[in-house]
Every structure is written in structure tokens, then in C-alpha cells.
mmCIF file of N, CA, C and O in Angstrom:
data_model
loop_
_atom_site.group_PDB
_atom_site.id
_atom_site.type_symbol
_atom_site.label_atom_id
_atom_site.label_comp_id
_atom_site.label_asym_id
_atom_site.label_seq_id
_atom_site.Cartn_x
_atom_site.Cartn_y
_atom_site.Cartn_z
ATOM 1 N N UNK A 1 -40.503 -15.945 -20.701
ATOM 2 C CA UNK A 1 -39.210 -16.376 -20.235
ATOM 3 C C UNK A 1 -39.380 -17.118 -18.912
ATOM 4 O O UNK A 1 -40.154 -16.732 -18.048
ATOM 5 N N UNK A 2 -38.632 -18.200 -18.752
ATOM 6 C CA UNK A 2 -38.719 -19.007 -17.538
ATOM 7 C C UNK A 2 -38.093 -18.277 -16.358
ATOM 8 O O UNK A 2 -37.095 -17.577 -16.502
ATOM 9 N N UNK A 3 -38.702 -18.446 -15.207
ATOM 10 C CA UNK A 3 -38.176 -17.831 -13.991
ATOM 11 C C UNK A 3 -37.060 -18.697 -13.436
ATOM 12 O O UNK A 3 -37.165 -19.913 -13.398
ATOM 13 N N UNK A 4 -35.964 -18.067 -13.028
ATOM 14 C CA UNK A 4 -34.854 -18.801 -12.433
ATOM 15 C C UNK A 4 -34.927 -18.655 -10.922
ATOM 16 O O UNK A 4 -35.069 -17.560 -10.400
ATOM 17 N N UNK A 5 -34.844 -19.762 -10.234
ATOM 18 C CA UNK A 5 -34.860 -19.769 -8.788
ATOM 19 C C UNK A 5 -33.433 -19.872 -8.258
ATOM 20 O O UNK A 5 -32.576 -20.491 -8.889
ATOM 21 N N UNK A 6 -33.207 -19.298 -7.097
ATOM 22 C CA UNK A 6 -31.908 -19.448 -6.440
ATOM 23 C C UNK A 6 -31.853 -20.843 -5.823
ATOM 24 O O UNK A 6 -32.908 -21.465 -5.580
ATOM 25 N N UNK A 7 -30.650 -21.354 -5.558
ATOM 26 C CA UNK A 7 -30.570 -22.660 -4.890
ATOM 27 C C UNK A 7 -31.339 -22.676 -3.561
ATOM 28 O O UNK A 7 -31.993 -23.655 -3.229
ATOM 29 N N UNK A 8 -31.286 -21.567 -2.840
ATOM 30 C CA UNK A 8 -31.990 -21.473 -1.554
ATOM 31 C C UNK A 8 -33.497 -21.628 -1.757
ATOM 32 O O UNK A 8 -34.161 -22.334 -1.004
ATOM 33 N N UNK A 9 -34.052 -20.982 -2.792
ATOM 34 C CA UNK A 9 -35.483 -21.084 -3.065
ATOM 35 C C UNK A 9 -35.872 -22.508 -3.470
ATOM 36 O O UNK A 9 -36.890 -23.028 -3.017
ATOM 37 N N UNK A 10 -35.055 -23.133 -4.285
ATOM 38 C CA UNK A 10 -35.356 -24.495 -4.738
ATOM 39 C C UNK A 10 -35.373 -25.460 -3.560
ATOM 40 O O UNK A 10 -36.288 -26.274 -3.419
ATOM 41 N N UNK A 11 -34.372 -25.354 -2.697
ATOM 42 C CA UNK A 11 -34.310 -26.254 -1.544
ATOM 43 C C UNK A 11 -35.463 -25.961 -0.584
ATOM 44 O O UNK A 11 -36.110 -26.885 -0.084
ATOM 45 N N UNK A 12 -35.735 -24.699 -0.316
ATOM 46 C CA UNK A 12 -36.831 -24.347 0.596
ATOM 47 C C UNK A 12 -38.166 -24.871 0.076
ATOM 48 O O UNK A 12 -39.014 -25.324 0.854
ATOM 49 N N UNK A 13 -38.373 -24.840 -1.227
ATOM 50 C CA UNK A 13 -39.627 -25.314 -1.812
ATOM 51 C C UNK A 13 -39.807 -26.818 -1.644
ATOM 52 O O UNK A 13 -40.915 -27.333 -1.778
ATOM 53 N N UNK A 14 -38.728 -27.545 -1.378
ATOM 54 C CA UNK A 14 -38.846 -28.992 -1.194
ATOM 55 C C UNK A 14 -39.422 -29.351 0.174
ATOM 56 O O UNK A 14 -39.815 -30.495 0.397
ATOM 57 N N UNK A 15 -39.489 -28.390 1.084
ATOM 58 C CA UNK A 15 -40.087 -28.609 2.392
ATOM 59 C C UNK A 15 -41.547 -28.144 2.349
ATOM 60 O O UNK A 15 -41.862 -27.157 1.688
ATOM 61 N N UNK A 16 -42.443 -28.824 3.066
ATOM 62 C CA UNK A 16 -43.866 -28.481 3.009
ATOM 63 C C UNK A 16 -44.173 -27.020 3.326
ATOM 64 O O UNK A 16 -45.062 -26.430 2.739
ATOM 65 N N UNK A 17 -43.439 -26.421 4.238
ATOM 66 C CA UNK A 17 -43.752 -25.044 4.636
ATOM 67 C C UNK A 17 -42.779 -24.028 4.052
ATOM 68 O O UNK A 17 -42.669 -22.912 4.548
ATOM 69 N N UNK A 18 -42.086 -24.416 2.981
ATOM 70 C CA UNK A 18 -41.077 -23.542 2.355
ATOM 71 C C UNK A 18 -40.108 -23.042 3.426
ATOM 72 O O UNK A 18 -39.956 -21.862 3.676
ATOM 73 N N UNK A 19 -39.442 -23.959 4.063
ATOM 74 C CA UNK A 19 -38.595 -23.684 5.222
ATOM 75 C C UNK A 19 -37.222 -23.164 4.784
ATOM 76 O O UNK A 19 -36.334 -23.933 4.438
ATOM 77 N N UNK A 20 -37.070 -21.843 4.793
ATOM 78 C CA UNK A 20 -35.810 -21.228 4.369
ATOM 79 C C UNK A 20 -34.691 -21.483 5.374
ATOM 80 O O UNK A 20 -33.526 -21.570 4.995
ATOM 81 N N UNK A 21 -35.021 -21.644 6.650
ATOM 82 C CA UNK A 21 -33.993 -21.939 7.659
ATOM 83 C C UNK A 21 -33.368 -23.303 7.392
ATOM 84 O O UNK A 21 -32.147 -23.470 7.478
ATOM 85 N N UNK A 22 -34.196 -24.283 7.052
ATOM 86 C CA UNK A 22 -33.670 -25.623 6.727
ATOM 87 C C UNK A 22 -32.858 -25.578 5.435
ATOM 88 O O UNK A 22 -31.843 -26.258 5.317
ATOM 89 N N UNK A 23 -33.286 -24.785 4.488
ATOM 90 C CA UNK A 23 -32.535 -24.644 3.239
ATOM 91 C C UNK A 23 -31.157 -24.061 3.526
ATOM 92 O O UNK A 23 -30.151 -24.542 2.990
ATOM 93 N N UNK A 24 -31.100 -23.049 4.382
ATOM 94 C CA UNK A 24 -29.814 -22.457 4.750
ATOM 95 C C UNK A 24 -28.917 -23.464 5.454
ATOM 96 O O UNK A 24 -27.716 -23.525 5.204
ATOM 97 N N UNK A 25 -29.522 -24.281 6.325
ATOM 98 C CA UNK A 25 -28.742 -25.315 7.035
ATOM 99 C C UNK A 25 -28.181 -26.344 6.057
ATOM 100 O O UNK A 25 -27.032 -26.765 6.163
ATOM 101 N N UNK A 26 -28.995 -26.751 5.088
ATOM 102 C CA UNK A 26 -28.546 -27.741 4.107
ATOM 103 C C UNK A 26 -27.422 -27.178 3.244
ATOM 104 O O UNK A 26 -26.414 -27.853 3.004
ATOM 105 N N UNK A 27 -27.560 -25.937 2.805
ATOM 106 C CA UNK A 27 -26.518 -25.307 1.988
ATOM 107 C C UNK A 27 -25.231 -25.164 2.796
ATOM 108 O O UNK A 27 -24.137 -25.442 2.289
ATOM 109 N N UNK A 28 -25.335 -24.788 4.068
ATOM 110 C CA UNK A 28 -24.154 -24.670 4.927
ATOM 111 C C UNK A 28 -23.496 -26.031 5.127
ATOM 112 O O UNK A 28 -22.266 -26.150 5.106
ATOM 113 N N UNK A 29 -24.312 -27.082 5.292
ATOM 114 C CA UNK A 29 -23.760 -28.430 5.478
ATOM 115 C C UNK A 29 -23.042 -28.893 4.209
ATOM 116 O O UNK A 29 -21.948 -29.461 4.276
ATOM 117 N N UNK A 30 -23.652 -28.661 3.052
ATOM 118 C CA UNK A 30 -23.003 -29.028 1.791
ATOM 119 C C UNK A 30 -21.681 -28.287 1.626
ATOM 120 O O UNK A 30 -20.671 -28.881 1.214
ATOM 121 N N UNK A 31 -21.664 -26.995 1.964
ATOM 122 C CA UNK A 31 -20.445 -26.209 1.891
ATOM 123 C C UNK A 31 -19.387 -26.776 2.837
ATOM 124 O O UNK A 31 -18.223 -26.916 2.465
ATOM 125 N N UNK A 32 -19.797 -27.130 4.037
ATOM 126 C CA UNK A 32 -18.871 -27.702 5.025
ATOM 127 C C UNK A 32 -18.272 -29.023 4.521
ATOM 128 O O UNK A 32 -17.102 -29.316 4.779
ATOM 129 N N UNK A 33 -19.060 -29.790 3.792
ATOM 130 C CA UNK A 33 -18.596 -31.084 3.267
ATOM 131 C C UNK A 33 -17.784 -30.937 1.980
ATOM 132 O O UNK A 33 -17.314 -31.929 1.437
ATOM 133 N N UNK A 34 -17.636 -29.707 1.498
ATOM 134 C CA UNK A 34 -16.826 -29.475 0.310
ATOM 135 C C UNK A 34 -17.597 -29.415 -0.989
ATOM 136 O O UNK A 34 -17.001 -29.354 -2.068
ATOM 137 N N UNK A 35 -18.911 -29.438 -0.920
ATOM 138 C CA UNK A 35 -19.724 -29.350 -2.132
ATOM 139 C C UNK A 35 -19.978 -27.896 -2.492
ATOM 140 O O UNK A 35 -19.936 -27.014 -1.639
ATOM 141 N N UNK A 36 -20.259 -27.666 -3.754
ATOM 142 C CA UNK A 36 -20.538 -26.325 -4.243
ATOM 143 C C UNK A 36 -21.708 -26.398 -5.208
ATOM 144 O O UNK A 36 -21.756 -27.271 -6.079
ATOM 145 N N UNK A 37 -22.652 -25.510 -5.048
ATOM 146 C CA UNK A 37 -23.789 -25.449 -5.968
ATOM 147 C C UNK A 37 -23.397 -24.506 -7.095
ATOM 148 O O UNK A 37 -23.050 -23.352 -6.851
ATOM 149 N N UNK A 38 -23.410 -25.016 -8.314
ATOM 150 C CA UNK A 38 -23.006 -24.212 -9.465
ATOM 151 C C UNK A 38 -24.130 -24.197 -10.493
ATOM 152 O O UNK A 38 -24.978 -25.087 -10.535
ATOM 153 N N UNK A 39 -24.124 -23.182 -11.329
ATOM 154 C CA UNK A 39 -25.117 -23.083 -12.390
ATOM 155 C C UNK A 39 -24.775 -24.076 -13.493
ATOM 156 O O UNK A 39 -23.617 -24.273 -13.841
ATOM 157 N N UNK A 40 -25.790 -24.709 -14.023
ATOM 158 C CA UNK A 40 -25.600 -25.690 -15.083
ATOM 159 C C UNK A 40 -25.107 -24.994 -16.342
ATOM 160 O O UNK A 40 -25.626 -23.955 -16.738
ATOM 161 N N UNK A 41 -24.084 -25.572 -16.967
ATOM 162 C CA UNK A 41 -23.585 -25.024 -18.228
ATOM 163 C C UNK A 41 -24.382 -25.624 -19.370
ATOM 164 O O UNK A 41 -24.550 -26.833 -19.462
ATOM 165 N N UNK A 42 -24.860 -24.792 -20.252
ATOM 166 C CA UNK A 42 -25.717 -25.229 -21.349
ATOM 167 C C UNK A 42 -25.009 -26.210 -22.279
ATOM 168 O O UNK A 42 -25.615 -27.153 -22.748
ATOM 169 N N UNK A 43 -23.716 -26.023 -22.538
ATOM 170 C CA UNK A 43 -23.044 -26.882 -23.510
ATOM 171 C C UNK A 43 -22.894 -28.321 -23.032
ATOM 172 O O UNK A 43 -22.606 -29.204 -23.809
ATOM 173 N N UNK A 44 -23.105 -28.575 -21.744
ATOM 174 C CA UNK A 44 -23.020 -29.944 -21.242
ATOM 175 C C UNK A 44 -24.397 -30.547 -20.981
ATOM 176 O O UNK A 44 -24.514 -31.594 -20.388
ATOM 177 N N UNK A 45 -25.437 -29.902 -21.454
ATOM 178 C CA UNK A 45 -26.788 -30.411 -21.288
ATOM 179 C C UNK A 45 -26.923 -31.700 -22.095
ATOM 180 O O UNK A 45 -26.751 -31.727 -23.312
ATOM 181 N N UNK A 46 -27.229 -32.800 -21.420
ATOM 182 C CA UNK A 46 -27.291 -34.110 -22.070
ATOM 183 C C UNK A 46 -28.356 -34.156 -23.160
ATOM 184 O O UNK A 46 -28.233 -34.928 -24.109
ATOM 185 N N UNK A 47 -29.387 -33.354 -23.051
ATOM 186 C CA UNK A 47 -30.446 -33.370 -24.058
ATOM 187 C C UNK A 47 -30.003 -32.713 -25.355
ATOM 188 O O UNK A 47 -30.558 -32.975 -26.409
ATOM 189 N N UNK A 48 -28.970 -31.881 -25.313
ATOM 190 C CA UNK A 48 -28.517 -31.156 -26.490
ATOM 191 C C UNK A 48 -27.326 -31.849 -27.153
ATOM 192 O O UNK A 48 -27.222 -31.926 -28.357
ATOM 193 N N UNK A 49 -26.411 -32.366 -26.351
ATOM 194 C CA UNK A 49 -25.180 -32.962 -26.863
ATOM 195 C C UNK A 49 -25.433 -34.427 -27.230
ATOM 196 O O UNK A 49 -25.971 -35.184 -26.433
ATOM 197 N N UNK A 50 -25.033 -34.859 -28.430
ATOM 198 C CA UNK A 50 -25.186 -36.264 -28.809
ATOM 199 C C UNK A 50 -24.417 -37.174 -27.843
ATOM 200 O O UNK A 50 -23.396 -36.796 -27.281
ATOM 201 N N UNK A 51 -24.910 -38.394 -27.675
ATOM 202 C CA UNK A 51 -24.360 -39.336 -26.700
ATOM 203 C C UNK A 51 -22.854 -39.554 -26.876
ATOM 204 O O UNK A 51 -22.103 -39.519 -25.905
ATOM 205 N N UNK A 52 -22.397 -39.796 -28.100
ATOM 206 C CA UNK A 52 -20.976 -40.066 -28.331
ATOM 207 C C UNK A 52 -20.105 -38.872 -27.954
ATOM 208 O O UNK A 52 -19.042 -39.028 -27.357
ATOM 209 N N UNK A 53 -20.564 -37.677 -28.295
ATOM 210 C CA UNK A 53 -19.797 -36.478 -27.976
ATOM 211 C C UNK A 53 -19.769 -36.237 -26.466
ATOM 212 O O UNK A 53 -18.739 -35.873 -25.901
ATOM 213 N N UNK A 54 -20.894 -36.468 -25.802
ATOM 214 C CA UNK A 54 -20.957 -36.298 -24.355
ATOM 215 C C UNK A 54 -20.022 -37.286 -23.667
ATOM 216 O O UNK A 54 -19.298 -36.934 -22.733
ATOM 217 N N UNK A 55 -20.016 -38.520 -24.145
ATOM 218 C CA UNK A 55 -19.139 -39.555 -23.578
ATOM 219 C C UNK A 55 -17.670 -39.147 -23.745
ATOM 220 O O UNK A 55 -16.870 -39.305 -22.834
ATOM 221 N N UNK A 56 -17.301 -38.601 -24.895
ATOM 222 C CA UNK A 56 -15.935 -38.168 -25.140
ATOM 223 C C UNK A 56 -15.556 -36.995 -24.222
ATOM 224 O O UNK A 56 -14.441 -36.939 -23.693
ATOM 225 N N UNK A 57 -16.490 -36.068 -24.016
ATOM 226 C CA UNK A 57 -16.218 -34.921 -23.127
ATOM 227 C C UNK A 57 -16.002 -35.377 -21.694
ATOM 228 O O UNK A 57 -15.117 -34.885 -21.002
ATOM 229 N N UNK A 58 -16.817 -36.313 -21.242
ATOM 230 C CA UNK A 58 -16.684 -36.808 -19.872
ATOM 231 C C UNK A 58 -15.362 -37.552 -19.719
ATOM 232 O O UNK A 58 -14.653 -37.374 -18.735
ATOM 233 N N UNK A 59 -14.999 -38.352 -20.688
ATOM 234 C CA UNK A 59 -13.751 -39.111 -20.621
ATOM 235 C C UNK A 59 -12.542 -38.174 -20.627
ATOM 236 O O UNK A 59 -11.564 -38.418 -19.911
ATOM 237 N N UNK A 60 -12.600 -37.101 -21.397
ATOM 238 C CA UNK A 60 -11.464 -36.184 -21.458
ATOM 239 C C UNK A 60 -11.365 -35.331 -20.195
ATOM 240 O O UNK A 60 -10.289 -34.819 -19.884
ATOM 241 N N UNK A 61 -12.453 -35.159 -19.484
ATOM 242 C CA UNK A 61 -12.436 -34.352 -18.250
ATOM 243 C C UNK A 61 -11.823 -35.129 -17.087
ATOM 244 O O UNK A 61 -11.378 -34.522 -16.126
ATOM 245 N N UNK A 62 -11.807 -36.445 -17.168
ATOM 246 C CA UNK A 62 -11.283 -37.269 -16.060
ATOM 247 C C UNK A 62 -9.799 -37.407 -16.071
ATOM 248 O O UNK A 62 -9.035 -37.258 -16.817
#
């Protein structure tokens, strides 16, 4: 089974020294700007949903 990382772990891993303080700062900044990190929903995975159906779902969501 694949290991799931937290958003904090993923962001920290993008820095050479696995900088968790910078990851926390980035997450706080995104939150301050109104962004939210959410878990990907499987039913909207572009690799699974055919192109026409995905296009229709996106159009209906707008």
C-alpha cells in the first residue's frame, strides 16, 4: 500500500533540508490568502474519467 504524506511533509520535502518551519510558513501564508489544501477526490481523477465526461463535470461546476 502506498504511503500517504501530509501536506506539511510534502512541502517540507521540497526544501533541501526538509525544512518543516518553512513548510508551516507556506501553509500559513496560503491559509491567509484564502487557499485551502484538500485531499484529492478519486472520482475527479483525470486519468480515470474520460475527457468528455470530465469536461461536462467541470462545465457544470462553474
